[in-house]
């Protein structure tokens, strides 16, 4: 297995601490955060007390505690809570209400934006935010579609397209530090069976289309798209259909900046699969956020004063022994509950009014 590059970040970068406003914006795949009750119409039977995972109240409470512990650890490193945290693989609003009330993170007072989606297992995406710093103005759940004007060449037949179900994409627009922002949260279609590249490309295309609409409607709006893309930053969904570039100097008015692309090339990873490290937990930003005007919020480097993203991990979040030593310490392995955290590490960026300008 390729080695994962480790680093230490004790708090917000120095340039963000020398006055001005700074905010942490992150994403975390919570790996099957299910409660112990059946949701009508959803295939959640494996996460019931008598289901395949024997998902008891004790396991559920342990899972909530673990997720809250990670979010708290990110706060301790940065000395500030997330302003906005996108999450995926959550069953419903109830599990999020249980999560934000955990004692480890209750004093963040996170609020929730969530819509029930069409995924057959019942997993959705959502946004947690702190109302003291982010004011929600509107939100929408954007369905996955197979529009005729798509540039993607689909492999599914029309009948298969009609039957296809996946997570909606969440869009939340509001004011962060008084500035107009929009956040997209996605969990793009699975790689199961080595398929779905065209579907993930379509997901990227949908987010890009919706971003253009917002930029046209609200000139100067700052946009962050985040999620478990089930793709690396180099794959078509991000590099082609989101037009997400590796270097800030390459980012034009119609492009996005991909902070984790250079990190992926350097060997960083947010999850490991079959001996290879990947960064599926991607955050990209539009040009308005990378070439921000002086005194307004812009993205800043946070790792070695070089990389603009961070893959967050601590030893307690990492498997310490056995076949999967060094990889994310997950909730279950081989169907057995092992009491870990998630099979993904969370990622985040920092935006600040103290950023480099052109």
Coordinates of C-alpha atoms in Angstrom, one line a residue, residues 27-35 46-47 53 55 59-60 62-64 66-67 70 86-91 95-96 99 121 123-124 187 228 270-272 281 317 319 327-346:
X27 CA -17.2 17.6 4.6
X28 CA -17.5 14.2 6.3
X29 CA -18.8 10.9 5.1
X30 CA -20.3 9.5 8.3
X31 CA -20.4 5.9 7.0
X32 CA -23.9 4.6 7.5
X33 CA -25.2 6.7 10.3
X34 CA -28.5 4.8 10.7
X35 CA -30.9 4.7 13.7
X46 CA -29.6 -4.5 7.7
X47 CA -29.5 -1.6 10.2
X53 CA -25.7 -5.8 11.3
X55 CA -27.7 -2.6 14.8
X59 CA -24.0 0.5 18.7
X60 CA -26.0 3.5 17.5
X62 CA -21.4 4.5 20.1
X63 CA -21.5 5.6 16.5
X64 CA -23.0 9.0 17.4
X66 CA -17.6 8.6 17.6
X67 CA -18.8 11.0 14.9
X70 CA -14.1 13.6 15.3
X86 CA -21.5 18.9 4.7
X87 CA -22.2 15.3 5.6
X88 CA -23.2 12.1 3.7
X89 CA -24.5 8.6 4.4
X90 CA -27.0 9.8 7.0
X91 CA -30.4 8.0 7.1
X95 CA -29.9 10.9 13.3
X96 CA -28.6 14.4 12.7
X99 CA -25.7 13.9 16.4
X121 CA -31.1 2.5 1.0
X123 CA -29.0 7.5 2.8
X124 CA -29.0 11.3 2.2
X187 CA -22.7 11.9 -2.7
X228 CA -18.1 12.0 -1.5
X270 CA -9.1 10.3 2.6
X271 CA -9.8 6.6 2.1
X272 CA -8.0 3.5 1.1
X281 CA -14.0 13.6 -0.2
X317 CA -9.3 7.5 13.8
X319 CA -6.6 1.3 12.3
X327 CA -6.2 3.1 7.1
X328 CA -9.4 4.8 8.4
X329 CA -10.8 2.9 11.5
X330 CA -14.2 2.1 10.3
X331 CA -17.5 1.3 12.0
X332 CA -17.7 -2.3 10.8
X333 CA -15.5 -4.8 9.0
X334 CA -16.7 -7.9 7.3
X335 CA -20.1 -7.3 8.7
X336 CA -18.9 -7.2 12.3
X337 CA -19.1 -4.1 14.4
X338 CA -15.6 -3.0 15.4
X339 CA -16.5 0.3 17.1
X340 CA -14.5 2.6 14.8
X341 CA -15.4 5.9 13.2
X342 CA -15.7 6.0 9.4
X343 CA -14.1 4.5 6.4
X344 CA -13.4 8.1 5.2
X345 CA -11.4 10.8 6.8
X346 CA -13.1 14.2 6.8

